[in-house]
């Protein structure tokens, strides 16, 4: 628990520092003197932003987003896209020993999908929504599908899945590098419910014929865990 609070404090400190007005140290080559110069941040009055989050590919998501201003202090953001299992951090120990035939059962990649909705509150920058520091509760659903293949070919391929439902409270900063190009850095913590469905090979033995009959043995489990999130979103506004 102490590590969780330490992470939250560090995240808030980093994002708060990023949200402050930039200061540049300038060196005058003629006199050798140094002085500080303020760089004005770009504030835009866009009503919507289309986004892409490249780092989410590490967890098997091709993540697209859309943020829309709803009033002078808040916006709503939607995220959506396909998922692909067994790549990046989604790779698990995807080979299982078959106790009957000595062969292997392998999980293979398949497509799924995800979607999320979040409310954003921008308390700073004089009511310029889509600019600066924000807080955002987010609800997210993700389905990861994967194929299951029996190397011994005693069984036809089947399919397993993972269902994830997450609620996170995010903190972030959206900065505009130009009038139409934004960079959105965020992080957060929350709770997630996960349910998994996997299969192992199993067999029954017929004493009369001396033959094993193979079948897929379904294994299901679920539970709740802490969830940490973070990343960078590249946006195009209008």
Tab-separated table of C-alpha atoms in Angstrom:
chain	number	residue	atom	x	y	z
A	1	UNK	CA	0.000	0.000	0.000
A	2	UNK	CA	2.864	2.371	0.789
A	3	UNK	CA	4.270	1.812	-2.719
A	4	UNK	CA	0.888	2.715	-4.237
A	5	UNK	CA	0.710	6.054	-2.404
A	6	UNK	CA	4.339	6.758	-3.313
A	7	UNK	CA	3.519	6.143	-6.985
A	8	UNK	CA	0.485	8.458	-6.843
A	9	UNK	CA	2.518	11.231	-5.172
A	10	UNK	CA	5.339	10.931	-7.716
A	11	UNK	CA	2.881	10.938	-10.624
A	12	UNK	CA	1.137	14.058	-9.314
A	13	UNK	CA	4.476	15.809	-8.796
A	14	UNK	CA	5.655	15.050	-12.362
A	15	UNK	CA	2.406	16.123	-14.009
A	16	UNK	CA	2.190	19.285	-11.896
A	17	UNK	CA	5.723	20.233	-12.890
A	18	UNK	CA	4.915	19.588	-16.542
A	19	UNK	CA	1.814	21.773	-16.252
A	20	UNK	CA	3.753	24.838	-15.083
A	21	UNK	CA	4.728	27.605	-17.446
A	22	UNK	CA	8.016	26.847	-19.186
A	23	UNK	CA	11.130	28.857	-18.458
A	24	UNK	CA	14.127	28.926	-20.780
A	25	UNK	CA	17.681	29.851	-19.791
A	26	UNK	CA	19.222	32.023	-22.525
A	27	UNK	CA	22.952	32.716	-22.840
A	28	UNK	CA	23.933	35.991	-24.502
A	29	UNK	CA	26.953	35.101	-26.639
A	30	UNK	CA	28.119	38.712	-26.757
A	31	UNK	CA	28.284	39.402	-23.010
A	32	UNK	CA	28.272	35.825	-21.661
A	33	UNK	CA	25.418	36.729	-19.313
A	34	UNK	CA	22.548	34.371	-18.672
A	35	UNK	CA	18.934	35.253	-18.007
A	36	UNK	CA	15.592	33.489	-17.811
A	37	UNK	CA	13.001	33.938	-20.486
A	38	UNK	CA	9.395	32.815	-20.280
A	39	UNK	CA	7.928	30.885	-23.153
A	40	UNK	CA	4.203	31.398	-23.533
A	41	UNK	CA	2.259	28.168	-23.785
A	42	UNK	CA	-0.031	27.785	-26.755
A	43	UNK	CA	-3.700	27.819	-25.730
A	44	UNK	CA	-6.167	26.760	-28.410
A	45	UNK	CA	-9.923	26.926	-28.517
A	46	UNK	CA	-10.580	23.650	-30.341
A	47	UNK	CA	-13.880	21.864	-29.827
A	48	UNK	CA	-12.604	18.349	-30.550
A	49	UNK	CA	-9.406	16.310	-30.896
A	50	UNK	CA	-8.723	13.025	-32.699
A	51	UNK	CA	-6.001	11.028	-30.923
A	52	UNK	CA	-3.720	8.047	-31.246
A	53	UNK	CA	-1.858	6.404	-28.338
A	54	UNK	CA	1.174	4.532	-29.756
A	55	UNK	CA	2.466	3.142	-26.432
A	56	UNK	CA	-0.734	1.122	-25.937
A	57	UNK	CA	0.514	-1.320	-28.571
A	58	UNK	CA	2.771	-2.673	-25.815
A	59	UNK	CA	-0.352	-4.098	-24.127
A	60	UNK	CA	-1.912	-5.305	-27.378
A	61	UNK	CA	-4.165	-2.316	-28.166
A	62	UNK	CA	-4.370	-0.246	-31.332
A	63	UNK	CA	-5.736	2.772	-29.517
A	64	UNK	CA	-7.714	5.560	-31.185
A	65	UNK	CA	-9.495	8.298	-29.281
A	66	UNK	CA	-11.844	11.221	-29.684
A	67	UNK	CA	-12.255	14.071	-27.184
A	68	UNK	CA	-15.133	16.560	-27.409
A	69	UNK	CA	-15.717	19.764	-25.459
A	70	UNK	CA	-19.071	19.771	-23.612
A	71	UNK	CA	-18.831	23.030	-21.625
A	72	UNK	CA	-16.316	25.661	-20.483
A	73	UNK	CA	-14.591	23.374	-17.959
A	74	UNK	CA	-15.064	19.820	-19.155
A	75	UNK	CA	-15.027	17.371	-22.036
A	76	UNK	CA	-15.833	13.738	-22.756
A	77	UNK	CA	-13.354	11.322	-24.311
A	78	UNK	CA	-13.969	8.020	-26.095
A	79	UNK	CA	-11.340	5.405	-26.913
A	80	UNK	CA	-11.799	2.389	-29.155
A	81	UNK	CA	-9.923	-0.064	-31.341
A	82	UNK	CA	-8.905	-3.690	-31.886
A	83	UNK	CA	-6.794	-5.788	-29.533
A	84	UNK	CA	-4.265	-8.468	-30.403
A	85	UNK	CA	-3.277	-11.073	-27.818
A	86	UNK	CA	0.156	-12.563	-27.157
A	87	UNK	CA	2.214	-9.555	-28.195
A	88	UNK	CA	4.207	-7.185	-25.996
A	89	UNK	CA	3.265	-7.351	-22.316
A	90	UNK	CA	0.273	-9.590	-23.106
A	91	UNK	CA	2.559	-12.564	-23.799
A	92	UNK	CA	2.236	-15.238	-21.127
A	93	UNK	CA	3.569	-18.751	-20.728
A	94	UNK	CA	1.488	-19.876	-23.684
A	95	UNK	CA	2.707	-23.479	-23.977
A	96	UNK	CA	1.141	-26.162	-21.810
A	97	UNK	CA	2.342	-29.700	-21.284
A	98	UNK	CA	-0.064	-32.420	-22.343
A	99	UNK	CA	0.216	-35.050	-19.568
A	100	UNK	CA	-1.198	-37.797	-21.744
A	101	UNK	CA	0.669	-37.540	-25.023
A	102	UNK	CA	3.756	-35.494	-24.143
A	103	UNK	CA	2.822	-32.890	-26.770
A	104	UNK	CA	2.207	-29.177	-26.359
A	105	UNK	CA	-0.827	-26.955	-26.345
A	106	UNK	CA	-0.128	-23.435	-27.646
A	107	UNK	CA	-2.005	-20.145	-27.413
A	108	UNK	CA	-1.999	-18.158	-30.651
A	109	UNK	CA	-2.858	-14.512	-31.354
A	110	UNK	CA	-6.385	-13.466	-32.279
A	111	UNK	CA	-8.273	-10.194	-32.609
A	112	UNK	CA	-10.510	-8.699	-29.935
A	113	UNK	CA	-11.657	-5.168	-29.166
A	114	UNK	CA	-11.836	-2.532	-26.450
A	115	UNK	CA	-13.750	0.640	-25.702
A	116	UNK	CA	-13.712	3.274	-22.983
A	117	UNK	CA	-15.429	6.481	-21.965
A	118	UNK	CA	-14.026	9.170	-19.688
A	119	UNK	CA	-15.116	12.528	-18.300
A	120	UNK	CA	-12.435	15.234	-18.142
A	121	UNK	CA	-12.372	18.285	-15.893
A	122	UNK	CA	-9.948	21.126	-16.720
A	123	UNK	CA	-9.622	23.380	-13.648
A	124	UNK	CA	-6.954	25.739	-15.056
A	125	UNK	CA	-6.099	27.911	-18.070
A	126	UNK	CA	-9.071	30.283	-17.720
A	127	UNK	CA	-11.720	27.946	-19.027
A	128	UNK	CA	-9.809	26.898	-22.125
A	129	UNK	CA	-10.996	23.296	-22.292
A	130	UNK	CA	-8.625	20.782	-23.936
A	131	UNK	CA	-5.670	22.777	-22.556
A	132	UNK	CA	-3.421	22.049	-19.595
A	133	UNK	CA	-3.951	19.963	-16.468
A	134	UNK	CA	-7.027	17.725	-16.121
A	135	UNK	CA	-8.505	14.985	-13.941
A	136	UNK	CA	-10.520	12.192	-15.505
A	137	UNK	CA	-12.486	9.162	-14.250
A	138	UNK	CA	-12.448	6.479	-16.967
A	139	UNK	CA	-14.482	3.286	-17.454
A	140	UNK	CA	-12.975	0.755	-19.856
A	141	UNK	CA	-13.894	-2.688	-21.247
A	142	UNK	CA	-11.390	-4.888	-23.078
A	143	UNK	CA	-11.752	-8.329	-24.684
A	144	UNK	CA	-8.624	-10.346	-25.507
A	145	UNK	CA	-9.216	-13.433	-27.661
A	146	UNK	CA	-6.653	-16.135	-28.363
A	147	UNK	CA	-6.633	-19.421	-30.254
A	148	UNK	CA	-5.617	-22.713	-28.635
A	149	UNK	CA	-3.852	-25.312	-30.754
A	150	UNK	CA	-3.076	-28.925	-29.861
A	151	UNK	CA	0.263	-29.843	-31.445
A	152	UNK	CA	-0.593	-33.550	-31.299
A	153	UNK	CA	-3.664	-32.820	-33.460
A	154	UNK	CA	-5.871	-35.006	-31.310
A	155	UNK	CA	-8.262	-32.064	-30.988
A	156	UNK	CA	-9.500	-29.329	-33.279
A	157	UNK	CA	-8.427	-25.788	-32.434
A	158	UNK	CA	-10.570	-23.872	-29.955
A	159	UNK	CA	-10.659	-20.333	-28.552
A	160	UNK	CA	-10.074	-18.804	-25.119
A	161	UNK	CA	-10.604	-15.269	-23.898
A	162	UNK	CA	-9.907	-12.648	-21.231
A	163	UNK	CA	-12.509	-10.050	-20.257
A	164	UNK	CA	-11.309	-6.910	-18.458
A	165	UNK	CA	-13.422	-4.174	-16.873
A	166	UNK	CA	-11.417	-1.262	-15.442
A	167	UNK	CA	-12.275	1.899	-13.544
A	168	UNK	CA	-9.362	4.326	-13.191
A	169	UNK	CA	-8.915	7.888	-11.992
A	170	UNK	CA	-6.432	9.597	-14.282
A	171	UNK	CA	-4.373	12.780	-14.068
A	172	UNK	CA	-2.855	14.348	-17.137
A	173	UNK	CA	-1.686	17.389	-19.074
A	174	UNK	CA	-2.620	18.214	-22.646
A	175	UNK	CA	-0.221	20.613	-24.363
A	176	UNK	CA	-0.496	22.106	-27.826
A	177	UNK	CA	2.685	22.206	-29.886
A	178	UNK	CA	0.848	24.116	-32.616
A	179	UNK	CA	-2.704	25.254	-33.266
A	180	UNK	CA	-3.639	21.783	-34.544
A	181	UNK	CA	-1.183	19.362	-32.911
A	182	UNK	CA	-1.374	18.270	-29.263
A	183	UNK	CA	0.565	16.046	-26.884
A	184	UNK	CA	-1.381	14.457	-24.034
A	185	UNK	CA	0.544	12.849	-21.129
A	186	UNK	CA	-1.432	10.953	-18.488
A	187	UNK	CA	-1.266	8.422	-15.680
A	188	UNK	CA	-3.622	6.977	-13.103
A	189	UNK	CA	-4.666	4.217	-10.733
A	190	UNK	CA	-7.858	2.237	-10.247
A	191	UNK	CA	-9.470	-1.165	-9.845
A	192	UNK	CA	-10.086	-3.844	-12.431
A	193	UNK	CA	-12.221	-6.979	-12.668
A	194	UNK	CA	-10.865	-9.729	-14.903
A	195	UNK	CA	-12.300	-13.071	-15.992
A	196	UNK	CA	-10.243	-15.645	-17.897
A	197	UNK	CA	-11.300	-18.699	-19.888
A	198	UNK	CA	-8.602	-21.159	-20.900
A	199	UNK	CA	-8.453	-24.799	-21.971
A	200	UNK	CA	-6.144	-27.723	-21.287
A	201	UNK	CA	-6.213	-31.099	-22.975
A	202	UNK	CA	-7.717	-33.957	-20.981
A	203	UNK	CA	-8.630	-37.564	-21.759
A	204	UNK	CA	-10.682	-40.475	-20.537
A	205	UNK	CA	-9.465	-44.062	-20.810
A	206	UNK	CA	-11.695	-46.861	-22.096
A	207	UNK	CA	-10.557	-50.110	-20.440
A	208	UNK	CA	-12.404	-52.226	-22.965
A	209	UNK	CA	-10.687	-50.792	-26.020
A	210	UNK	CA	-7.487	-49.454	-24.414
A	211	UNK	CA	-8.034	-46.113	-26.166
A	212	UNK	CA	-7.841	-42.599	-24.765
A	213	UNK	CA	-10.602	-40.145	-25.748
A	214	UNK	CA	-9.280	-36.591	-25.724
A	215	UNK	CA	-11.305	-33.442	-24.961
A	216	UNK	CA	-10.768	-29.802	-24.065
A	217	UNK	CA	-10.974	-29.196	-20.308
A	218	UNK	CA	-12.226	-25.673	-19.656
A	219	UNK	CA	-10.571	-23.666	-16.867
A	220	UNK	CA	-12.210	-20.405	-15.728
A	221	UNK	CA	-11.122	-17.955	-13.072
A	222	UNK	CA	-11.747	-14.310	-12.174
A	223	UNK	CA	-10.767	-11.671	-9.648
A	224	UNK	CA	-10.218	-8.005	-8.787
A	225	UNK	CA	-6.846	-6.252	-8.831
A	226	UNK	CA	-5.232	-2.820	-8.751
A	227	UNK	CA	-4.714	-1.226	-12.173
A	228	UNK	CA	-2.068	1.342	-13.149
A	229	UNK	CA	-2.298	3.217	-16.408
A	230	UNK	CA	-0.174	5.751	-18.241
A	231	UNK	CA	0.962	6.858	-21.648
A	232	UNK	CA	1.133	9.541	-24.317
A	233	UNK	CA	-1.516	10.498	-26.860
A	234	UNK	CA	-0.823	12.364	-30.090
A	235	UNK	CA	-3.739	14.551	-31.152
A	236	UNK	CA	-5.002	16.549	-34.108
A	237	UNK	CA	-7.509	19.228	-33.171
A	238	UNK	CA	-9.935	21.449	-35.008
